[in-house]
């Protein structure tokens, strides 16, 4: 019985380790996705055009140039890569799932330790 309990704890620990690694990888993916989105010139160009138009003196009567059409929206329209926020949202979902699995593993290890403690009393 003791060896079975030890084996079960070892399995739970290995599962917890795997969930911890998945959580770390998902958190890293969030950072990578944030970096990719912040470095994507297509996402910033429409903001800079709008800011430049707002900074123009009032006496100019030229028409405001149309906002650029980003490659991201082309890809999203064509069913390609997700638009802005898509990869980040996906990474967030993966992180939340990994954290939930890690918490479940920790709870299982904790309950296993409590059962073992109650059996030894």
mmCIF file of N, CA and C in Angstrom:
data_model
loop_
_atom_site.group_PDB
_atom_site.id
_atom_site.type_symbol
_atom_site.label_atom_id
_atom_site.label_comp_id
_atom_site.label_asym_id
_atom_site.label_seq_id
_atom_site.Cartn_x
_atom_site.Cartn_y
_atom_site.Cartn_z
ATOM 1 N N UNK A 1 0.822 -1.192 0.000
ATOM 2 C CA UNK A 1 0.000 0.000 0.000
ATOM 3 C C UNK A 1 0.867 1.256 0.000
ATOM 4 N N UNK A 2 1.943 1.242 0.812
ATOM 5 C CA UNK A 2 2.822 2.404 0.891
ATOM 6 C C UNK A 2 3.520 2.647 -0.445
ATOM 7 N N UNK A 3 3.928 1.564 -1.103
ATOM 8 C CA UNK A 3 4.606 1.734 -2.392
ATOM 9 C C UNK A 3 3.633 2.235 -3.455
ATOM 10 N N UNK A 4 2.380 1.805 -3.364
ATOM 11 C CA UNK A 4 1.370 2.292 -4.310
ATOM 12 C C UNK A 4 1.119 3.780 -4.095
ATOM 13 N N UNK A 5 1.061 4.201 -2.841
ATOM 14 C CA UNK A 5 0.865 5.619 -2.535
ATOM 15 C C UNK A 5 2.063 6.438 -3.006
ATOM 16 N N UNK A 6 3.255 5.898 -2.805
ATOM 17 C CA UNK A 6 4.463 6.589 -3.258
ATOM 18 C C UNK A 6 4.479 6.696 -4.775
ATOM 19 N N UNK A 7 4.068 5.629 -5.446
ATOM 20 C CA UNK A 7 4.015 5.648 -6.913
ATOM 21 C C UNK A 7 2.992 6.683 -7.391
ATOM 22 N N UNK A 8 1.855 6.741 -6.707
ATOM 23 C CA UNK A 8 0.809 7.705 -7.072
ATOM 24 C C UNK A 8 1.298 9.141 -6.876
ATOM 25 N N UNK A 9 1.994 9.390 -5.762
ATOM 26 C CA UNK A 9 2.553 10.730 -5.521
ATOM 27 C C UNK A 9 3.569 11.087 -6.602
ATOM 28 N N UNK A 10 4.363 10.118 -6.990
ATOM 29 C CA UNK A 10 5.371 10.352 -8.025
ATOM 30 C C UNK A 10 4.695 10.679 -9.362
ATOM 31 N N UNK A 11 3.623 9.964 -9.687
ATOM 32 C CA UNK A 11 2.868 10.245 -10.914
ATOM 33 C C UNK A 11 2.266 11.645 -10.870
ATOM 34 N N UNK A 12 1.688 11.990 -9.709
ATOM 35 C CA UNK A 12 1.095 13.322 -9.564
ATOM 36 C C UNK A 12 2.161 14.415 -9.675
ATOM 37 N N UNK A 13 3.327 14.152 -9.105
ATOM 38 C CA UNK A 13 4.418 15.124 -9.191
ATOM 39 C C UNK A 13 4.875 15.295 -10.635
ATOM 40 N N UNK A 14 4.976 14.202 -11.370
ATOM 41 C CA UNK A 14 5.376 14.279 -12.779
ATOM 42 C C UNK A 14 4.329 15.034 -13.595
ATOM 43 N N UNK A 15 3.062 14.782 -13.307
ATOM 44 C CA UNK A 15 1.986 15.490 -13.998
ATOM 45 C C UNK A 15 2.028 16.978 -13.655
ATOM 46 N N UNK A 16 2.259 17.282 -12.385
ATOM 47 C CA UNK A 16 2.379 18.679 -11.969
ATOM 48 C C UNK A 16 3.537 19.377 -12.649
ATOM 49 N N UNK A 17 4.654 18.678 -12.769
ATOM 50 C CA UNK A 17 5.826 19.227 -13.460
ATOM 51 C C UNK A 17 5.490 19.528 -14.920
ATOM 52 N N UNK A 18 4.770 18.622 -15.559
ATOM 53 C CA UNK A 18 4.383 18.830 -16.964
ATOM 54 C C UNK A 18 3.459 20.045 -17.081
ATOM 55 N N UNK A 19 2.495 20.171 -16.158
ATOM 56 C CA UNK A 19 1.582 21.317 -16.195
ATOM 57 C C UNK A 19 2.325 22.623 -15.921
ATOM 58 N N UNK A 20 3.305 22.576 -15.027
ATOM 59 C CA UNK A 20 4.100 23.769 -14.751
ATOM 60 C C UNK A 20 4.876 24.194 -16.000
ATOM 61 N N UNK A 21 5.462 23.236 -16.683
ATOM 62 C CA UNK A 21 6.193 23.544 -17.912
ATOM 63 C C UNK A 21 5.265 24.109 -18.982
ATOM 64 N N UNK A 22 4.046 23.567 -19.093
ATOM 65 C CA UNK A 22 3.072 24.088 -20.056
ATOM 66 C C UNK A 22 2.663 25.512 -19.702
ATOM 67 N N UNK A 23 2.520 25.781 -18.408
ATOM 68 C CA UNK A 23 2.152 27.125 -17.955
ATOM 69 C C UNK A 23 3.254 28.120 -18.298
ATOM 70 N N UNK A 24 4.489 27.738 -18.063
ATOM 71 C CA UNK A 24 5.616 28.616 -18.381
ATOM 72 C C UNK A 24 5.696 28.859 -19.882
ATOM 73 N N UNK A 25 5.512 27.805 -20.670
ATOM 74 C CA UNK A 25 5.546 27.955 -22.130
ATOM 75 C C UNK A 25 4.418 28.866 -22.612
ATOM 76 N N UNK A 26 3.236 28.734 -22.015
ATOM 77 C CA UNK A 26 2.104 29.577 -22.413
ATOM 78 C C UNK A 26 2.348 31.034 -22.025
ATOM 79 N N UNK A 27 2.916 31.255 -20.852
ATOM 80 C CA UNK A 27 3.239 32.624 -20.435
ATOM 81 C C UNK A 27 4.270 33.235 -21.380
ATOM 82 N N UNK A 28 5.255 32.441 -21.769
ATOM 83 C CA UNK A 28 6.253 32.913 -22.723
ATOM 84 C C UNK A 28 5.591 33.251 -24.061
ATOM 85 N N UNK A 29 4.629 32.436 -24.482
ATOM 86 C CA UNK A 29 3.937 32.687 -25.748
ATOM 87 C C UNK A 29 3.147 33.995 -25.686
ATOM 88 N N UNK A 30 2.593 34.318 -24.523
ATOM 89 C CA UNK A 30 1.904 35.606 -24.365
ATOM 90 C C UNK A 30 2.896 36.742 -24.603
ATOM 91 N N UNK A 31 4.076 36.640 -23.999
ATOM 92 C CA UNK A 31 5.086 37.688 -24.183
ATOM 93 C C UNK A 31 5.524 37.800 -25.638
ATOM 94 N N UNK A 32 5.716 36.665 -26.301
ATOM 95 C CA UNK A 32 6.114 36.673 -27.709
ATOM 96 C C UNK A 32 5.011 37.303 -28.564
ATOM 97 N N UNK A 33 3.767 36.941 -28.290
ATOM 98 C CA UNK A 33 2.647 37.495 -29.059
ATOM 99 C C UNK A 33 2.524 39.000 -28.845
ATOM 100 N N UNK A 34 2.702 39.434 -27.600
ATOM 101 C CA UNK A 34 2.660 40.877 -27.316
ATOM 102 C C UNK A 34 3.781 41.597 -28.061
ATOM 103 N N UNK A 35 4.966 41.017 -28.040
ATOM 104 C CA UNK A 35 6.093 41.616 -28.744
ATOM 105 C C UNK A 35 5.822 41.682 -30.246
ATOM 106 N N UNK A 36 5.304 40.596 -30.811
ATOM 107 C CA UNK A 36 5.010 40.572 -32.240
ATOM 108 C C UNK A 36 3.994 41.652 -32.607
ATOM 109 N N UNK A 37 2.962 41.789 -31.784
ATOM 110 C CA UNK A 37 1.937 42.774 -32.090
ATOM 111 C C UNK A 37 2.455 44.197 -31.920
ATOM 112 N N UNK A 38 3.276 44.422 -30.900
ATOM 113 C CA UNK A 38 3.819 45.762 -30.694
ATOM 114 C C UNK A 38 4.831 46.138 -31.770
ATOM 115 N N UNK A 39 5.505 45.152 -32.330
ATOM 116 C CA UNK A 39 6.499 45.415 -33.371
ATOM 117 C C UNK A 39 5.906 45.406 -34.776
ATOM 118 N N UNK A 40 4.625 45.111 -34.915
ATOM 119 C CA UNK A 40 3.984 45.031 -36.218
ATOM 120 C C UNK A 40 3.647 46.439 -36.716
ATOM 121 N N UNK A 41 4.368 46.895 -37.710
ATOM 122 C CA UNK A 41 4.178 48.243 -38.239
ATOM 123 C C UNK A 41 2.772 48.443 -38.791
ATOM 124 N N UNK A 42 2.160 47.397 -39.292
ATOM 125 C CA UNK A 42 0.809 47.514 -39.844
ATOM 126 C C UNK A 42 -0.212 47.921 -38.800
ATOM 127 N N UNK A 43 0.004 47.510 -37.571
ATOM 128 C CA UNK A 43 -0.924 47.890 -36.501
ATOM 129 C C UNK A 43 -0.724 49.330 -36.064
ATOM 130 N N UNK A 44 0.482 49.836 -36.213
ATOM 131 C CA UNK A 44 0.778 51.184 -35.748
ATOM 132 C C UNK A 44 0.557 52.224 -36.835
ATOM 133 N N UNK A 45 0.582 51.827 -38.103
ATOM 134 C CA UNK A 45 0.523 52.814 -39.177
ATOM 135 C C UNK A 45 -0.790 53.577 -39.188
ATOM 136 N N UNK A 46 -1.907 52.927 -38.931
ATOM 137 C CA UNK A 46 -3.178 53.652 -38.953
ATOM 138 C C UNK A 46 -3.234 54.661 -37.819
ATOM 139 N N UNK A 47 -2.630 54.358 -36.691
ATOM 140 C CA UNK A 47 -2.590 55.300 -35.583
ATOM 141 C C UNK A 47 -1.710 56.493 -35.920
ATOM 142 N N UNK A 48 -0.572 56.239 -36.575
ATOM 143 C CA UNK A 48 0.329 57.340 -36.899
ATOM 144 C C UNK A 48 -0.270 58.239 -37.974
ATOM 145 N N UNK A 49 -1.008 57.673 -38.928
ATOM 146 C CA UNK A 49 -1.666 58.483 -39.952
ATOM 147 C C UNK A 49 -2.735 59.348 -39.306
ATOM 148 N N UNK A 50 -3.501 58.777 -38.385
ATOM 149 C CA UNK A 50 -4.538 59.537 -37.698
ATOM 150 C C UNK A 50 -3.920 60.633 -36.848
ATOM 151 N N UNK A 51 -2.823 60.335 -36.181
ATOM 152 C CA UNK A 51 -2.156 61.332 -35.350
ATOM 153 C C UNK A 51 -1.582 62.446 -36.216
ATOM 154 N N UNK A 52 -1.014 62.079 -37.360
ATOM 155 C CA UNK A 52 -0.451 63.090 -38.260
ATOM 156 C C UNK A 52 -1.565 63.974 -38.819
ATOM 157 N N UNK A 53 -2.700 63.394 -39.136
ATOM 158 C CA UNK A 53 -3.821 64.173 -39.649
ATOM 159 C C UNK A 53 -4.350 65.119 -38.578
ATOM 160 N N UNK A 54 -4.384 64.678 -37.345
ATOM 161 C CA UNK A 54 -4.869 65.520 -36.254
ATOM 162 C C UNK A 54 -3.892 66.644 -35.953
ATOM 163 N N UNK A 55 -2.606 66.423 -36.211
ATOM 164 C CA UNK A 55 -1.588 67.438 -35.920
ATOM 165 C C UNK A 55 -1.461 68.479 -37.025
ATOM 166 N N UNK A 56 -2.107 68.269 -38.187
ATOM 167 C CA UNK A 56 -2.038 69.222 -39.292
ATOM 168 C C UNK A 56 -2.678 70.547 -38.901
ATOM 169 N N UNK A 57 -2.117 71.615 -39.389
ATOM 170 C CA UNK A 57 -2.742 72.927 -39.135
ATOM 171 C C UNK A 57 -4.143 72.982 -39.752
ATOM 172 N N UNK A 58 -5.017 73.751 -39.158
ATOM 173 C CA UNK A 58 -6.416 73.847 -39.576
ATOM 174 C C UNK A 58 -6.586 74.515 -40.946
ATOM 175 N N UNK A 59 -5.633 75.328 -41.385
ATOM 176 C CA UNK A 59 -5.813 76.074 -42.625
ATOM 177 C C UNK A 59 -5.608 75.245 -43.876
ATOM 178 N N UNK A 60 -5.149 74.020 -43.773
ATOM 179 C CA UNK A 60 -5.006 73.179 -44.960
ATOM 180 C C UNK A 60 -6.371 72.631 -45.339
ATOM 181 N N UNK A 61 -6.678 72.668 -46.633
ATOM 182 C CA UNK A 61 -7.976 72.201 -47.103
ATOM 183 C C UNK A 61 -7.877 70.914 -47.900
ATOM 184 N N UNK A 62 -6.751 70.254 -47.846
ATOM 185 C CA UNK A 62 -6.624 69.008 -48.600
ATOM 186 C C UNK A 62 -7.401 67.908 -47.894
ATOM 187 N N UNK A 63 -7.836 66.952 -48.669
ATOM 188 C CA UNK A 63 -8.595 65.835 -48.118
ATOM 189 C C UNK A 63 -7.672 64.968 -47.265
ATOM 190 N N UNK A 64 -8.213 64.429 -46.219
ATOM 191 C CA UNK A 64 -7.440 63.535 -45.366
ATOM 192 C C UNK A 64 -7.198 62.238 -46.127
ATOM 193 N N UNK A 65 -5.957 61.757 -46.150
ATOM 194 C CA UNK A 65 -5.684 60.516 -46.883
ATOM 195 C C UNK A 65 -6.410 59.346 -46.222
ATOM 196 N N UNK A 66 -6.820 58.380 -47.019
ATOM 197 C CA UNK A 66 -7.487 57.221 -46.428
ATOM 198 C C UNK A 66 -6.520 56.441 -45.551
ATOM 199 N N UNK A 67 -7.059 55.795 -44.552
ATOM 200 C CA UNK A 67 -6.224 54.977 -43.693
ATOM 201 C C UNK A 67 -5.667 53.806 -44.487
ATOM 202 N N UNK A 68 -4.425 53.448 -44.240
ATOM 203 C CA UNK A 68 -3.842 52.333 -44.995
ATOM 204 C C UNK A 68 -4.556 51.032 -44.673
ATOM 205 N N UNK A 69 -4.606 50.178 -45.667
ATOM 206 C CA UNK A 69 -5.213 48.863 -45.509
ATOM 207 C C UNK A 69 -4.107 47.918 -45.103
ATOM 208 N N UNK A 70 -4.176 47.390 -43.884
ATOM 209 C CA UNK A 70 -3.052 46.585 -43.396
ATOM 210 C C UNK A 70 -3.063 45.190 -43.990
ATOM 211 N N UNK A 71 -1.893 44.598 -44.022
ATOM 212 C CA UNK A 71 -1.749 43.227 -44.512
ATOM 213 C C UNK A 71 -2.449 42.250 -43.582
ATOM 214 N N UNK A 72 -2.542 42.621 -42.286
ATOM 215 C CA UNK A 72 -3.224 41.743 -41.336
ATOM 216 C C UNK A 72 -4.691 41.562 -41.692
ATOM 217 N N UNK A 73 -5.346 42.661 -42.109
ATOM 218 C CA UNK A 73 -6.759 42.524 -42.444
ATOM 219 C C UNK A 73 -6.924 41.730 -43.735
ATOM 220 N N UNK A 74 -5.962 41.848 -44.659
ATOM 221 C CA UNK A 74 -6.004 41.029 -45.877
ATOM 222 C C UNK A 74 -5.901 39.553 -45.513
ATOM 223 N N UNK A 75 -4.973 39.227 -44.617
ATOM 224 C CA UNK A 75 -4.768 37.834 -44.222
ATOM 225 C C UNK A 75 -5.995 37.301 -43.496
ATOM 226 N N UNK A 76 -6.577 38.127 -42.640
ATOM 227 C CA UNK A 76 -7.760 37.689 -41.901
ATOM 228 C C UNK A 76 -8.942 37.496 -42.846
ATOM 229 N N UNK A 77 -9.090 38.419 -43.839
ATOM 230 C CA UNK A 77 -10.185 38.296 -44.807
ATOM 231 C C UNK A 77 -10.028 37.044 -45.654
ATOM 232 N N UNK A 78 -8.791 36.671 -45.931
ATOM 233 C CA UNK A 78 -8.525 35.515 -46.779
ATOM 234 C C UNK A 78 -8.527 34.210 -45.981
ATOM 235 N N UNK A 79 -8.788 34.325 -44.670
ATOM 236 C CA UNK A 79 -8.802 33.127 -43.844
ATOM 237 C C UNK A 79 -7.400 32.699 -43.437
ATOM 238 N N UNK A 80 -6.438 33.610 -43.550
ATOM 239 C CA UNK A 80 -5.054 33.313 -43.194
ATOM 240 C C UNK A 80 -4.807 33.522 -41.717
ATOM 241 N N UNK A 81 -3.723 34.210 -41.405
ATOM 242 C CA UNK A 81 -3.331 34.447 -40.015
ATOM 243 C C UNK A 81 -4.379 35.278 -39.309
ATOM 244 N N UNK A 82 -4.546 35.068 -38.017
ATOM 245 C CA UNK A 82 -5.523 35.846 -37.271
ATOM 246 C C UNK A 82 -5.147 37.319 -37.273
ATOM 247 N N UNK A 83 -6.140 38.178 -37.139
ATOM 248 C CA UNK A 83 -5.913 39.607 -37.105
ATOM 249 C C UNK A 83 -5.286 40.022 -35.792
ATOM 250 N N UNK A 84 -5.177 41.321 -35.583
ATOM 251 C CA UNK A 84 -4.566 41.829 -34.363
ATOM 252 C C UNK A 84 -5.246 41.260 -33.121
ATOM 253 N N UNK A 85 -4.457 40.803 -32.203
ATOM 254 C CA UNK A 85 -4.998 40.253 -30.967
ATOM 255 C C UNK A 85 -5.309 38.778 -31.039
ATOM 256 N N UNK A 86 -5.379 38.196 -32.228
ATOM 257 C CA UNK A 86 -5.747 36.795 -32.370
ATOM 258 C C UNK A 86 -4.752 35.849 -31.720
ATOM 259 N N UNK A 87 -3.488 36.040 -32.020
ATOM 260 C CA UNK A 87 -2.466 35.170 -31.435
ATOM 261 C C UNK A 87 -2.338 35.420 -29.939
ATOM 262 N N UNK A 88 -2.494 36.668 -29.543
ATOM 263 C CA UNK A 88 -2.422 36.994 -28.123
ATOM 264 C C UNK A 88 -3.598 36.369 -27.374
ATOM 265 N N UNK A 89 -4.779 36.456 -27.938
ATOM 266 C CA UNK A 89 -5.953 35.838 -27.310
ATOM 267 C C UNK A 89 -5.792 34.327 -27.214
ATOM 268 N N UNK A 90 -5.239 33.736 -28.262
ATOM 269 C CA UNK A 90 -4.994 32.293 -28.269
ATOM 270 C C UNK A 90 -3.995 31.913 -27.171
ATOM 271 N N UNK A 91 -2.944 32.720 -27.026
ATOM 272 C CA UNK A 91 -1.932 32.469 -25.996
ATOM 273 C C UNK A 91 -2.527 32.640 -24.601
ATOM 274 N N UNK A 92 -3.382 33.639 -24.433
ATOM 275 C CA UNK A 92 -4.039 33.841 -23.134
ATOM 276 C C UNK A 92 -4.912 32.643 -22.776
ATOM 277 N N UNK A 93 -5.653 32.149 -23.754
ATOM 278 C CA UNK A 93 -6.517 30.984 -23.508
ATOM 279 C C UNK A 93 -5.672 29.772 -23.129
ATOM 280 N N UNK A 94 -4.581 29.568 -23.836
ATOM 281 C CA UNK A 94 -3.690 28.444 -23.539
ATOM 282 C C UNK A 94 -3.111 28.577 -22.131
ATOM 283 N N UNK A 95 -2.753 29.797 -21.747
ATOM 284 C CA UNK A 95 -2.205 30.050 -20.408
ATOM 285 C C UNK A 95 -3.246 29.748 -19.335
ATOM 286 N N UNK A 96 -4.464 30.235 -19.537
ATOM 287 C CA UNK A 96 -5.527 29.994 -18.546
ATOM 288 C C UNK A 96 -5.800 28.501 -18.388
ATOM 289 N N UNK A 97 -5.806 27.774 -19.487
ATOM 290 C CA UNK A 97 -6.022 26.323 -19.431
ATOM 291 C C UNK A 97 -4.881 25.632 -18.687
ATOM 292 N N UNK A 98 -3.655 26.066 -18.970
ATOM 293 C CA UNK A 98 -2.491 25.465 -18.311
ATOM 294 C C UNK A 98 -2.499 25.749 -16.814
ATOM 295 N N UNK A 99 -2.880 26.961 -16.428
ATOM 296 C CA UNK A 99 -2.945 27.313 -15.006
ATOM 297 C C UNK A 99 -4.017 26.481 -14.309
ATOM 298 N N UNK A 100 -5.162 26.299 -14.951
ATOM 299 C CA UNK A 100 -6.231 25.485 -14.356
ATOM 300 C C UNK A 100 -5.764 24.042 -14.157
ATOM 301 N N UNK A 101 -5.058 23.496 -15.138
ATOM 302 C CA UNK A 101 -4.547 22.129 -15.019
ATOM 303 C C UNK A 101 -3.496 22.042 -13.921
ATOM 304 N N UNK A 102 -2.649 23.057 -13.815
ATOM 305 C CA UNK A 102 -1.629 23.085 -12.764
ATOM 306 C C UNK A 102 -2.282 23.143 -11.392
ATOM 307 N N UNK A 103 -3.300 23.973 -11.245
ATOM 308 C CA UNK A 103 -4.011 24.063 -9.958
ATOM 309 C C UNK A 103 -4.662 22.729 -9.594
ATOM 310 N N UNK A 104 -5.224 22.058 -10.582
ATOM 311 C CA UNK A 104 -5.833 20.747 -10.322
ATOM 312 C C UNK A 104 -4.771 19.739 -9.873
ATOM 313 N N UNK A 105 -3.596 19.795 -10.480
ATOM 314 C CA UNK A 105 -2.510 18.892 -10.089
ATOM 315 C C UNK A 105 -2.051 19.175 -8.665
ATOM 316 N N UNK A 106 -1.930 20.447 -8.337
ATOM 317 C CA UNK A 106 -1.516 20.820 -6.981
ATOM 318 C C UNK A 106 -2.552 20.352 -5.970
ATOM 319 N N UNK A 107 -3.828 20.524 -6.305
ATOM 320 C CA UNK A 107 -4.891 20.066 -5.414
ATOM 321 C C UNK A 107 -4.850 18.551 -5.246
ATOM 322 N N UNK A 108 -4.565 17.833 -6.315
ATOM 323 C CA UNK A 108 -4.490 16.366 -6.244
ATOM 324 C C UNK A 108 -3.321 15.927 -5.366
ATOM 325 N N UNK A 109 -2.177 16.591 -5.514
ATOM 326 C CA UNK A 109 -1.024 16.256 -4.679
ATOM 327 C C UNK A 109 -1.345 16.560 -3.223
ATOM 328 N N UNK A 110 -1.989 17.678 -2.985
ATOM 329 C CA UNK A 110 -2.354 18.073 -1.626
ATOM 330 C C UNK A 110 -3.321 17.079 -0.998
ATOM 331 N N UNK A 111 -4.339 16.659 -1.746
ATOM 332 C CA UNK A 111 -5.304 15.699 -1.205
ATOM 333 C C UNK A 111 -4.649 14.338 -0.983
ATOM 334 N N UNK A 112 -3.711 13.976 -1.852
ATOM 335 C CA UNK A 112 -2.987 12.712 -1.680
ATOM 336 C C UNK A 112 -2.176 12.755 -0.397
ATOM 337 N N UNK A 113 -1.541 13.899 -0.117
ATOM 338 C CA UNK A 113 -0.770 14.040 1.110
ATOM 339 C C UNK A 113 -1.669 14.002 2.340
ATOM 340 N N UNK A 114 -2.864 14.603 2.220
ATOM 341 C CA UNK A 114 -3.803 14.582 3.346
ATOM 342 C C UNK A 114 -4.310 13.174 3.614
ATOM 343 N N UNK A 115 -4.592 12.428 2.567
ATOM 344 C CA UNK A 115 -5.045 11.042 2.730
ATOM 345 C C UNK A 115 -3.947 10.218 3.398
ATOM 346 N N UNK A 116 -2.739 10.425 2.951
ATOM 347 C CA UNK A 116 -1.611 9.683 3.511
ATOM 348 C C UNK A 116 -1.439 10.038 4.992
ATOM 349 N N UNK A 117 -1.578 11.311 5.308
ATOM 350 C CA UNK A 117 -1.430 11.740 6.707
ATOM 351 C C UNK A 117 -2.538 11.146 7.592
ATOM 352 N N UNK A 118 -3.748 11.063 7.061
ATOM 353 C CA UNK A 118 -4.848 10.500 7.854
ATOM 354 C C UNK A 118 -4.702 8.991 8.032
ATOM 355 N N UNK A 119 -4.072 8.326 7.082
ATOM 356 C CA UNK A 119 -3.856 6.882 7.190
ATOM 357 C C UNK A 119 -2.756 6.544 8.205
ATOM 358 N N UNK A 120 -1.806 7.437 8.375
ATOM 359 C CA UNK A 120 -0.700 7.162 9.281
ATOM 360 C C UNK A 120 -1.047 7.493 10.730
ATOM 361 N N UNK A 121 -2.159 8.137 10.974
ATOM 362 C CA UNK A 121 -2.558 8.497 12.357
ATOM 363 C C UNK A 121 -3.128 7.330 13.085
#
